[in-house]
Amino acid sequence: GSGSPDDERESFVFGDTASFYDQLKEQMGLAPLTDREHDIMEYLIGSLDDDGLLRKSLDAISDELAVYHNIDVTPREIEHVLRLLQQMDPAGIGARSLQECLLLQIERRDDSRLKQLMQSVITDYFEAFTKKHWDRIQAQLKLSDLQAETLFAELRKLNPKPGASLGETVGRSMQQITPDFIIDTHDDGTITFSLNQGDLPELQVSQSF
């Protein structure tokens, strides 16, 4: 076509669809965080899997932040920031297990007998729940058929993969094609840098690299 390579690259890099991670970062920008909490939360968001769950231990994240980002932070501090992340939408985001993910969703419901029963199932009868042993749960909670039917219908509405509800089930791939900056290498050996938006401060690349 008649377009320049820059035009072609721009059309490839930019898109109207925000990735799963981008949408979380937008919410993070509205949260009253300190600079330190902002850095920790940004790392936590980048550590989520495509389901929106955090599979790494807080100890591992503490080590990674110290080694790769020179941020000395305790697992307890990380958990505090993680709790803030878990308050974002959708409910269940940032959970460390399926059980925690479902409980986070139930916690946002208005107080009611149904909410208490749902919490009881996920807390006390989680194994039976995962194996769909509905009769056993009904018997343990001494529920009528109608009560059990209502309870189980609400439990089935819970989302085990909250990350998917943000619209991008392949969010990590989307993130890869929307880089913060672009590096071009040329035939004469020179390298140029450019940002998607704004200007980039002067950078130098070592000759050995």
JSON list of C-alpha atoms in Angstrom, two decimals:
[
{"chain": "A", "resi": 1, "resn": "GLY", "atom": "CA", "xyz": [0.00, 0.00, 0.00]},
{"chain": "A", "resi": 2, "resn": "SER", "atom": "CA", "xyz": [0.94, 3.65, 0.01]},
{"chain": "A", "resi": 3, "resn": "GLY", "atom": "CA", "xyz": [1.26, 3.86, 3.81]},
{"chain": "A", "resi": 4, "resn": "SER", "atom": "CA", "xyz": [4.68, 4.20, 5.40]},
{"chain": "A", "resi": 5, "resn": "PRO", "atom": "CA", "xyz": [6.20, 1.48, 7.64]},
{"chain": "A", "resi": 6, "resn": "ASP", "atom": "CA", "xyz": [5.55, 3.78, 10.62]},
{"chain": "A", "resi": 7, "resn": "ASP", "atom": "CA", "xyz": [1.84, 3.90, 9.75]},
{"chain": "A", "resi": 8, "resn": "GLU", "atom": "CA", "xyz": [1.73, 0.12, 9.47]},
{"chain": "A", "resi": 9, "resn": "ARG", "atom": "CA", "xyz": [3.46, -0.29, 12.81]},
{"chain": "A", "resi": 10, "resn": "GLU", "atom": "CA", "xyz": [1.15, 2.18, 14.50]},
{"chain": "A", "resi": 11, "resn": "SER", "atom": "CA", "xyz": [-1.94, 0.33, 13.29]},
{"chain": "A", "resi": 12, "resn": "PHE", "atom": "CA", "xyz": [-0.49, -2.89, 14.66]},
{"chain": "A", "resi": 13, "resn": "VAL", "atom": "CA", "xyz": [0.56, -1.57, 18.05]},
{"chain": "A", "resi": 14, "resn": "PHE", "atom": "CA", "xyz": [-2.51, 0.47, 18.92]},
{"chain": "A", "resi": 15, "resn": "GLY", "atom": "CA", "xyz": [-6.00, -0.92, 19.43]},
{"chain": "A", "resi": 16, "resn": "ASP", "atom": "CA", "xyz": [-9.34, 0.02, 20.94]},
{"chain": "A", "resi": 17, "resn": "THR", "atom": "CA", "xyz": [-9.49, -3.11, 23.11]},
{"chain": "A", "resi": 18, "resn": "ALA", "atom": "CA", "xyz": [-7.89, -2.71, 26.54]},
{"chain": "A", "resi": 19, "resn": "SER", "atom": "CA", "xyz": [-6.27, -5.85, 27.87]},
{"chain": "A", "resi": 20, "resn": "PHE", "atom": "CA", "xyz": [-7.22, -7.56, 31.09]},
{"chain": "A", "resi": 21, "resn": "TYR", "atom": "CA", "xyz": [-4.14, -6.05, 32.75]},
{"chain": "A", "resi": 22, "resn": "ASP", "atom": "CA", "xyz": [-4.73, -2.58, 31.30]},
{"chain": "A", "resi": 23, "resn": "GLN", "atom": "CA", "xyz": [-8.20, -2.45, 32.80]},
{"chain": "A", "resi": 24, "resn": "LEU", "atom": "CA", "xyz": [-6.88, -3.36, 36.24]},
{"chain": "A", "resi": 25, "resn": "LYS", "atom": "CA", "xyz": [-4.20, -0.70, 35.95]},
{"chain": "A", "resi": 26, "resn": "GLU", "atom": "CA", "xyz": [-6.87, 1.86, 35.11]},
{"chain": "A", "resi": 27, "resn": "GLN", "atom": "CA", "xyz": [-8.64, 1.00, 38.35]},
{"chain": "A", "resi": 28, "resn": "MET", "atom": "CA", "xyz": [-5.31, 1.16, 40.18]},
{"chain": "A", "resi": 29, "resn": "GLY", "atom": "CA", "xyz": [-4.87, 4.72, 38.94]},
{"chain": "A", "resi": 30, "resn": "LEU", "atom": "CA", "xyz": [-8.04, 5.72, 40.78]},
{"chain": "A", "resi": 31, "resn": "ALA", "atom": "CA", "xyz": [-7.01, 4.13, 44.09]},
{"chain": "A", "resi": 32, "resn": "PRO", "atom": "CA", "xyz": [-5.44, 6.27, 46.86]},
{"chain": "A", "resi": 33, "resn": "LEU", "atom": "CA", "xyz": [-2.06, 4.49, 46.89]},
{"chain": "A", "resi": 34, "resn": "THR", "atom": "CA", "xyz": [1.34, 5.61, 48.05]},
{"chain": "A", "resi": 35, "resn": "ASP", "atom": "CA", "xyz": [4.19, 5.36, 45.54]},
{"chain": "A", "resi": 36, "resn": "ARG", "atom": "CA", "xyz": [5.41, 2.23, 47.29]},
{"chain": "A", "resi": 37, "resn": "GLU", "atom": "CA", "xyz": [1.96, 0.62, 47.26]},
{"chain": "A", "resi": 38, "resn": "HIS", "atom": "CA", "xyz": [1.58, 1.57, 43.60]},
{"chain": "A", "resi": 39, "resn": "ASP", "atom": "CA", "xyz": [4.79, -0.26, 42.67]},
{"chain": "A", "resi": 40, "resn": "ILE", "atom": "CA", "xyz": [3.78, -3.34, 44.66]},
{"chain": "A", "resi": 41, "resn": "MET", "atom": "CA", "xyz": [0.29, -3.46, 43.18]},
{"chain": "A", "resi": 42, "resn": "GLU", "atom": "CA", "xyz": [1.60, -3.03, 39.65]},
{"chain": "A", "resi": 43, "resn": "TYR", "atom": "CA", "xyz": [3.83, -6.05, 40.21]},
{"chain": "A", "resi": 44, "resn": "LEU", "atom": "CA", "xyz": [0.93, -8.03, 41.67]},
{"chain": "A", "resi": 45, "resn": "ILE", "atom": "CA", "xyz": [-1.24, -7.25, 38.64]},
{"chain": "A", "resi": 46, "resn": "GLY", "atom": "CA", "xyz": [1.55, -8.41, 36.34]},
{"chain": "A", "resi": 47, "resn": "SER", "atom": "CA", "xyz": [1.79, -11.63, 38.35]},
{"chain": "A", "resi": 48, "resn": "LEU", "atom": "CA", "xyz": [-1.86, -12.62, 37.88]},
{"chain": "A", "resi": 49, "resn": "ASP", "atom": "CA", "xyz": [-2.61, -15.53, 35.59]},
{"chain": "A", "resi": 50, "resn": "ASP", "atom": "CA", "xyz": [-5.16, -15.31, 32.77]},
{"chain": "A", "resi": 51, "resn": "ASP", "atom": "CA", "xyz": [-7.95, -16.31, 35.17]},
{"chain": "A", "resi": 52, "resn": "GLY", "atom": "CA", "xyz": [-7.18, -13.30, 37.35]},
{"chain": "A", "resi": 53, "resn": "LEU", "atom": "CA", "xyz": [-5.75, -15.40, 40.19]},
{"chain": "A", "resi": 54, "resn": "LEU", "atom": "CA", "xyz": [-2.42, -15.01, 41.99]},
{"chain": "A", "resi": 55, "resn": "ARG", "atom": "CA", "xyz": [-0.62, -18.35, 41.89]},
{"chain": "A", "resi": 56, "resn": "LYS", "atom": "CA", "xyz": [2.69, -17.13, 43.37]},
{"chain": "A", "resi": 57, "resn": "SER", "atom": "CA", "xyz": [3.31, -17.15, 47.11]},
{"chain": "A", "resi": 58, "resn": "LEU", "atom": "CA", "xyz": [3.76, -13.81, 48.88]},
{"chain": "A", "resi": 59, "resn": "ASP", "atom": "CA", "xyz": [7.23, -14.94, 49.96]},
{"chain": "A", "resi": 60, "resn": "ALA", "atom": "CA", "xyz": [8.20, -15.49, 46.32]},
{"chain": "A", "resi": 61, "resn": "ILE", "atom": "CA", "xyz": [6.85, -12.09, 45.34]},
{"chain": "A", "resi": 62, "resn": "SER", "atom": "CA", "xyz": [8.77, -10.48, 48.21]},
{"chain": "A", "resi": 63, "resn": "ASP", "atom": "CA", "xyz": [11.98, -12.07, 46.92]},
{"chain": "A", "resi": 64, "resn": "GLU", "atom": "CA", "xyz": [11.30, -11.04, 43.32]},
{"chain": "A", "resi": 65, "resn": "LEU", "atom": "CA", "xyz": [10.59, -7.43, 44.28]},
{"chain": "A", "resi": 66, "resn": "ALA", "atom": "CA", "xyz": [13.85, -7.29, 46.24]},
{"chain": "A", "resi": 67, "resn": "VAL", "atom": "CA", "xyz": [15.97, -8.88, 43.50]},
{"chain": "A", "resi": 68, "resn": "TYR", "atom": "CA", "xyz": [14.49, -7.34, 40.35]},
{"chain": "A", "resi": 69, "resn": "HIS", "atom": "CA", "xyz": [13.09, -4.02, 41.55]},
{"chain": "A", "resi": 70, "resn": "ASN", "atom": "CA", "xyz": [15.18, -3.23, 44.62]},
{"chain": "A", "resi": 71, "resn": "ILE", "atom": "CA", "xyz": [12.02, -2.97, 46.73]},
{"chain": "A", "resi": 72, "resn": "ASP", "atom": "CA", "xyz": [12.46, -4.40, 50.22]},
{"chain": "A", "resi": 73, "resn": "VAL", "atom": "CA", "xyz": [8.97, -5.39, 51.33]},
{"chain": "A", "resi": 74, "resn": "THR", "atom": "CA", "xyz": [7.62, -8.01, 53.71]},
{"chain": "A", "resi": 75, "resn": "PRO", "atom": "CA", "xyz": [4.97, -10.57, 52.77]},
{"chain": "A", "resi": 76, "resn": "ARG", "atom": "CA", "xyz": [2.69, -8.85, 55.28]},
{"chain": "A", "resi": 77, "resn": "GLU", "atom": "CA", "xyz": [2.99, -5.54, 53.41]},
{"chain": "A", "resi": 78, "resn": "ILE", "atom": "CA", "xyz": [2.32, -7.31, 50.13]},
{"chain": "A", "resi": 79, "resn": "GLU", "atom": "CA", "xyz": [-0.80, -8.92, 51.58]},
{"chain": "A", "resi": 80, "resn": "HIS", "atom": "CA", "xyz": [-2.08, -5.48, 52.59]},
{"chain": "A", "resi": 81, "resn": "VAL", "atom": "CA", "xyz": [-1.73, -4.26, 48.99]},
{"chain": "A", "resi": 82, "resn": "LEU", "atom": "CA", "xyz": [-3.21, -7.51, 47.72]},
{"chain": "A", "resi": 83, "resn": "ARG", "atom": "CA", "xyz": [-6.31, -6.85, 49.84]},
{"chain": "A", "resi": 84, "resn": "LEU", "atom": "CA", "xyz": [-6.66, -3.50, 48.09]},
{"chain": "A", "resi": 85, "resn": "LEU", "atom": "CA", "xyz": [-6.36, -5.22, 44.72]},
{"chain": "A", "resi": 86, "resn": "GLN", "atom": "CA", "xyz": [-9.03, -7.72, 45.74]},
{"chain": "A", "resi": 87, "resn": "GLN", "atom": "CA", "xyz": [-11.44, -4.82, 46.27]},
{"chain": "A", "resi": 88, "resn": "MET", "atom": "CA", "xyz": [-11.28, -4.01, 42.56]},
{"chain": "A", "resi": 89, "resn": "ASP", "atom": "CA", "xyz": [-13.68, -5.28, 39.92]},
{"chain": "A", "resi": 90, "resn": "PRO", "atom": "CA", "xyz": [-14.58, -7.91, 39.09]},
{"chain": "A", "resi": 91, "resn": "ALA", "atom": "CA", "xyz": [-15.13, -9.56, 42.46]},
{"chain": "A", "resi": 92, "resn": "GLY", "atom": "CA", "xyz": [-12.70, -12.42, 43.04]},
{"chain": "A", "resi": 93, "resn": "ILE", "atom": "CA", "xyz": [-9.77, -10.78, 41.25]},
{"chain": "A", "resi": 94, "resn": "GLY", "atom": "CA", "xyz": [-6.40, -11.35, 42.93]},
{"chain": "A", "resi": 95, "resn": "ALA", "atom": "CA", "xyz": [-7.51, -14.44, 44.87]},
{"chain": "A", "resi": 96, "resn": "ARG", "atom": "CA", "xyz": [-4.84, -17.00, 45.69]},
{"chain": "A", "resi": 97, "resn": "SER", "atom": "CA", "xyz": [-7.09, -20.02, 45.29]},
{"chain": "A", "resi": 98, "resn": "LEU", "atom": "CA", "xyz": [-10.47, -20.99, 43.89]},
{"chain": "A", "resi": 99, "resn": "GLN", "atom": "CA", "xyz": [-11.87, -21.09, 47.42]},
{"chain": "A", "resi": 100, "resn": "GLU", "atom": "CA", "xyz": [-10.70, -17.56, 48.21]},
{"chain": "A", "resi": 101, "resn": "CYS", "atom": "CA", "xyz": [-11.96, -16.37, 44.80]},
{"chain": "A", "resi": 102, "resn": "LEU", "atom": "CA", "xyz": [-15.49, -17.59, 45.51]},
{"chain": "A", "resi": 103, "resn": "LEU", "atom": "CA", "xyz": [-15.49, -16.24, 49.07]},
{"chain": "A", "resi": 104, "resn": "LEU", "atom": "CA", "xyz": [-14.44, -12.80, 47.83]},
{"chain": "A", "resi": 105, "resn": "GLN", "atom": "CA", "xyz": [-17.44, -12.77, 45.51]},
{"chain": "A", "resi": 106, "resn": "ILE", "atom": "CA", "xyz": [-19.83, -13.86, 48.25]},
{"chain": "A", "resi": 107, "resn": "GLU", "atom": "CA", "xyz": [-18.49, -11.20, 50.64]},
{"chain": "A", "resi": 108, "resn": "ARG", "atom": "CA", "xyz": [-19.78, -8.45, 48.33]},
{"chain": "A", "resi": 109, "resn": "ARG", "atom": "CA", "xyz": [-23.36, -9.61, 48.67]},
{"chain": "A", "resi": 110, "resn": "ASP", "atom": "CA", "xyz": [-25.80, -7.97, 51.05]},
{"chain": "A", "resi": 111, "resn": "ASP", "atom": "CA", "xyz": [-26.11, -9.68, 54.41]},
{"chain": "A", "resi": 112, "resn": "SER", "atom": "CA", "xyz": [-28.75, -12.40, 54.34]},
{"chain": "A", "resi": 113, "resn": "ARG", "atom": "CA", "xyz": [-29.38, -15.99, 55.32]},
{"chain": "A", "resi": 114, "resn": "LEU", "atom": "CA", "xyz": [-28.54, -17.02, 51.76]},
{"chain": "A", "resi": 115, "resn": "LYS", "atom": "CA", "xyz": [-25.15, -15.28, 51.99]},
{"chain": "A", "resi": 116, "resn": "GLN", "atom": "CA", "xyz": [-24.40, -17.11, 55.24]},
{"chain": "A", "resi": 117, "resn": "LEU", "atom": "CA", "xyz": [-25.29, -20.44, 53.69]},
{"chain": "A", "resi": 118, "resn": "MET", "atom": "CA", "xyz": [-23.10, -19.77, 50.65]},
{"chain": "A", "resi": 119, "resn": "GLN", "atom": "CA", "xyz": [-20.15, -18.88, 52.89]},
{"chain": "A", "resi": 120, "resn": "SER", "atom": "CA", "xyz": [-20.74, -22.03, 54.93]},
{"chain": "A", "resi": 121, "resn": "VAL", "atom": "CA", "xyz": [-20.68, -24.23, 51.84]},
{"chain": "A", "resi": 122, "resn": "ILE", "atom": "CA", "xyz": [-17.44, -22.75, 50.49]},
{"chain": "A", "resi": 123, "resn": "THR", "atom": "CA", "xyz": [-15.76, -22.61, 53.91]},
{"chain": "A", "resi": 124, "resn": "ASP", "atom": "CA", "xyz": [-16.91, -25.85, 55.56]},
{"chain": "A", "resi": 125, "resn": "TYR", "atom": "CA", "xyz": [-17.93, -28.11, 52.68]},
{"chain": "A", "resi": 126, "resn": "PHE", "atom": "CA", "xyz": [-15.63, -26.98, 49.90]},
{"chain": "A", "resi": 127, "resn": "GLU", "atom": "CA", "xyz": [-14.48, -30.48, 48.92]},
{"chain": "A", "resi": 128, "resn": "ALA", "atom": "CA", "xyz": [-18.06, -31.66, 48.67]},
{"chain": "A", "resi": 129, "resn": "PHE", "atom": "CA", "xyz": [-18.88, -28.55, 46.65]},
{"chain": "A", "resi": 130, "resn": "THR", "atom": "CA", "xyz": [-16.07, -29.15, 44.15]},
{"chain": "A", "resi": 131, "resn": "LYS", "atom": "CA", "xyz": [-17.25, -32.75, 43.72]},
{"chain": "A", "resi": 132, "resn": "LYS", "atom": "CA", "xyz": [-20.89, -31.60, 43.39]},
{"chain": "A", "resi": 133, "resn": "HIS", "atom": "CA", "xyz": [-22.08, -33.71, 46.30]},
{"chain": "A", "resi": 134, "resn": "TRP", "atom": "CA", "xyz": [-25.23, -31.63, 46.63]},
{"chain": "A", "resi": 135, "resn": "ASP", "atom": "CA", "xyz": [-27.19, -34.21, 48.61]},
{"chain": "A", "resi": 136, "resn": "ARG", "atom": "CA", "xyz": [-24.51, -34.40, 51.27]},
{"chain": "A", "resi": 137, "resn": "ILE", "atom": "CA", "xyz": [-24.38, -30.59, 51.61]},
{"chain": "A", "resi": 138, "resn": "GLN", "atom": "CA", "xyz": [-28.15, -30.39, 51.82]},
{"chain": "A", "resi": 139, "resn": "ALA", "atom": "CA", "xyz": [-28.22, -32.99, 54.56]},
{"chain": "A", "resi": 140, "resn": "GLN", "atom": "CA", "xyz": [-25.43, -31.35, 56.56]},
{"chain": "A", "resi": 141, "resn": "LEU", "atom": "CA", "xyz": [-27.12, -27.93, 56.41]},
{"chain": "A", "resi": 142, "resn": "LYS", "atom": "CA", "xyz": [-30.59, -29.45, 57.02]},
{"chain": "A", "resi": 143, "resn": "LEU", "atom": "CA", "xyz": [-32.17, -27.66, 54.08]},
{"chain": "A", "resi": 144, "resn": "SER", "atom": "CA", "xyz": [-35.48, -28.29, 52.38]},
{"chain": "A", "resi": 145, "resn": "ASP", "atom": "CA", "xyz": [-35.45, -29.15, 48.68]},
{"chain": "A", "resi": 146, "resn": "LEU", "atom": "CA", "xyz": [-36.50, -25.61, 47.78]},
{"chain": "A", "resi": 147, "resn": "GLN", "atom": "CA", "xyz": [-33.84, -24.03, 50.02]},
{"chain": "A", "resi": 148, "resn": "ALA", "atom": "CA", "xyz": [-31.16, -26.32, 48.58]},
{"chain": "A", "resi": 149, "resn": "GLU", "atom": "CA", "xyz": [-32.24, -25.60, 45.01]},
{"chain": "A", "resi": 150, "resn": "THR", "atom": "CA", "xyz": [-32.04, -21.84, 45.63]},
{"chain": "A", "resi": 151, "resn": "LEU", "atom": "CA", "xyz": [-28.67, -22.11, 47.35]},
{"chain": "A", "resi": 152, "resn": "PHE", "atom": "CA", "xyz": [-27.08, -24.27, 44.67]},
{"chain": "A", "resi": 153, "resn": "ALA", "atom": "CA", "xyz": [-28.43, -22.04, 41.89]},
{"chain": "A", "resi": 154, "resn": "GLU", "atom": "CA", "xyz": [-26.71, -19.03, 43.48]},
{"chain": "A", "resi": 155, "resn": "LEU", "atom": "CA", "xyz": [-23.46, -20.93, 44.00]},
{"chain": "A", "resi": 156, "resn": "ARG", "atom": "CA", "xyz": [-23.41, -21.86, 40.32]},
{"chain": "A", "resi": 157, "resn": "LYS", "atom": "CA", "xyz": [-23.49, -18.15, 39.43]},
{"chain": "A", "resi": 158, "resn": "LEU", "atom": "CA", "xyz": [-20.09, -17.58, 41.03]},
{"chain": "A", "resi": 159, "resn": "ASN", "atom": "CA", "xyz": [-17.26, -17.07, 38.57]},
{"chain": "A", "resi": 160, "resn": "PRO", "atom": "CA", "xyz": [-14.15, -19.26, 39.02]},
{"chain": "A", "resi": 161, "resn": "LYS", "atom": "CA", "xyz": [-12.27, -17.19, 36.42]},
{"chain": "A", "resi": 162, "resn": "PRO", "atom": "CA", "xyz": [-12.91, -13.50, 37.18]},
{"chain": "A", "resi": 163, "resn": "GLY", "atom": "CA", "xyz": [-10.16, -12.39, 34.79]},
{"chain": "A", "resi": 164, "resn": "ALA", "atom": "CA", "xyz": [-12.19, -13.66, 31.85]},
{"chain": "A", "resi": 165, "resn": "SER", "atom": "CA", "xyz": [-15.08, -11.34, 32.75]},
{"chain": "A", "resi": 166, "resn": "LEU", "atom": "CA", "xyz": [-12.87, -8.32, 32.01]},
{"chain": "A", "resi": 167, "resn": "GLY", "atom": "CA", "xyz": [-13.20, -9.18, 28.35]},
{"chain": "A", "resi": 168, "resn": "GLU", "atom": "CA", "xyz": [-9.76, -10.49, 27.43]},
{"chain": "A", "resi": 169, "resn": "THR", "atom": "CA", "xyz": [-9.09, -14.14, 28.15]},
{"chain": "A", "resi": 170, "resn": "VAL", "atom": "CA", "xyz": [-5.78, -13.70, 26.32]},
{"chain": "A", "resi": 171, "resn": "GLY", "atom": "CA", "xyz": [-4.85, -10.55, 28.16]},
{"chain": "A", "resi": 172, "resn": "ARG", "atom": "CA", "xyz": [-1.18, -11.44, 28.47]},
{"chain": "A", "resi": 173, "resn": "SER", "atom": "CA", "xyz": [-0.92, -11.71, 24.68]},
{"chain": "A", "resi": 174, "resn": "MET", "atom": "CA", "xyz": [-2.69, -8.39, 24.25]},
{"chain": "A", "resi": 175, "resn": "GLN", "atom": "CA", "xyz": [-0.22, -6.84, 26.65]},
{"chain": "A", "resi": 176, "resn": "GLN", "atom": "CA", "xyz": [2.69, -8.09, 24.55]},
{"chain": "A", "resi": 177, "resn": "ILE", "atom": "CA", "xyz": [1.52, -6.26, 21.41]},
{"chain": "A", "resi": 178, "resn": "THR", "atom": "CA", "xyz": [1.01, -2.96, 23.21]},
{"chain": "A", "resi": 179, "resn": "PRO", "atom": "CA", "xyz": [4.54, -2.25, 24.48]},
{"chain": "A", "resi": 180, "resn": "ASP", "atom": "CA", "xyz": [5.52, 0.86, 26.43]},
{"chain": "A", "resi": 181, "resn": "PHE", "atom": "CA", "xyz": [8.31, 1.55, 23.94]},
{"chain": "A", "resi": 182, "resn": "ILE", "atom": "CA", "xyz": [9.56, 0.21, 20.63]},
{"chain": "A", "resi": 183, "resn": "ILE", "atom": "CA", "xyz": [13.15, -0.65, 19.66]},
{"chain": "A", "resi": 184, "resn": "ASP", "atom": "CA", "xyz": [14.20, -0.61, 15.99]},
{"chain": "A", "resi": 185, "resn": "THR", "atom": "CA", "xyz": [17.52, -1.97, 14.73]},
{"chain": "A", "resi": 186, "resn": "HIS", "atom": "CA", "xyz": [18.93, -0.81, 11.41]},
{"chain": "A", "resi": 187, "resn": "ASP", "atom": "CA", "xyz": [21.28, -2.32, 8.83]},
{"chain": "A", "resi": 188, "resn": "ASP", "atom": "CA", "xyz": [24.08, 0.06, 9.78]},
{"chain": "A", "resi": 189, "resn": "GLY", "atom": "CA", "xyz": [24.02, -1.14, 13.40]},
{"chain": "A", "resi": 190, "resn": "THR", "atom": "CA", "xyz": [22.23, 1.85, 14.90]},
{"chain": "A", "resi": 191, "resn": "ILE", "atom": "CA", "xyz": [19.34, 1.41, 17.31]},
{"chain": "A", "resi": 192, "resn": "THR", "atom": "CA", "xyz": [16.46, 3.83, 17.83]},
{"chain": "A", "resi": 193, "resn": "PHE", "atom": "CA", "xyz": [13.85, 3.96, 20.60]},
{"chain": "A", "resi": 194, "resn": "SER", "atom": "CA", "xyz": [10.37, 5.44, 20.52]},
{"chain": "A", "resi": 195, "resn": "LEU", "atom": "CA", "xyz": [7.43, 5.57, 22.93]},
{"chain": "A", "resi": 196, "resn": "ASN", "atom": "CA", "xyz": [3.85, 4.82, 22.00]},
{"chain": "A", "resi": 197, "resn": "GLN", "atom": "CA", "xyz": [3.01, 8.23, 23.40]},
{"chain": "A", "resi": 198, "resn": "GLY", "atom": "CA", "xyz": [5.24, 11.11, 24.51]},
{"chain": "A", "resi": 199, "resn": "ASP", "atom": "CA", "xyz": [9.00, 11.50, 24.33]},
{"chain": "A", "resi": 200, "resn": "LEU", "atom": "CA", "xyz": [11.62, 9.12, 25.65]},
{"chain": "A", "resi": 201, "resn": "PRO", "atom": "CA", "xyz": [14.63, 10.48, 27.56]},
{"chain": "A", "resi": 202, "resn": "GLU", "atom": "CA", "xyz": [18.02, 9.85, 25.96]},
{"chain": "A", "resi": 203, "resn": "LEU", "atom": "CA", "xyz": [19.10, 6.24, 26.30]},
{"chain": "A", "resi": 204, "resn": "GLN", "atom": "CA", "xyz": [22.43, 4.57, 25.58]},
{"chain": "A", "resi": 205, "resn": "VAL", "atom": "CA", "xyz": [23.17, 0.94, 24.76]},
{"chain": "A", "resi": 206, "resn": "SER", "atom": "CA", "xyz": [26.50, -0.58, 25.73]},
{"chain": "A", "resi": 207, "resn": "GLN", "atom": "CA", "xyz": [28.70, -1.66, 22.82]},
{"chain": "A", "resi": 208, "resn": "SER", "atom": "CA", "xyz": [29.11, -5.13, 24.31]},
{"chain": "A", "resi": 209, "resn": "PHE", "atom": "CA", "xyz": [25.33, -5.59, 24.26]}
]
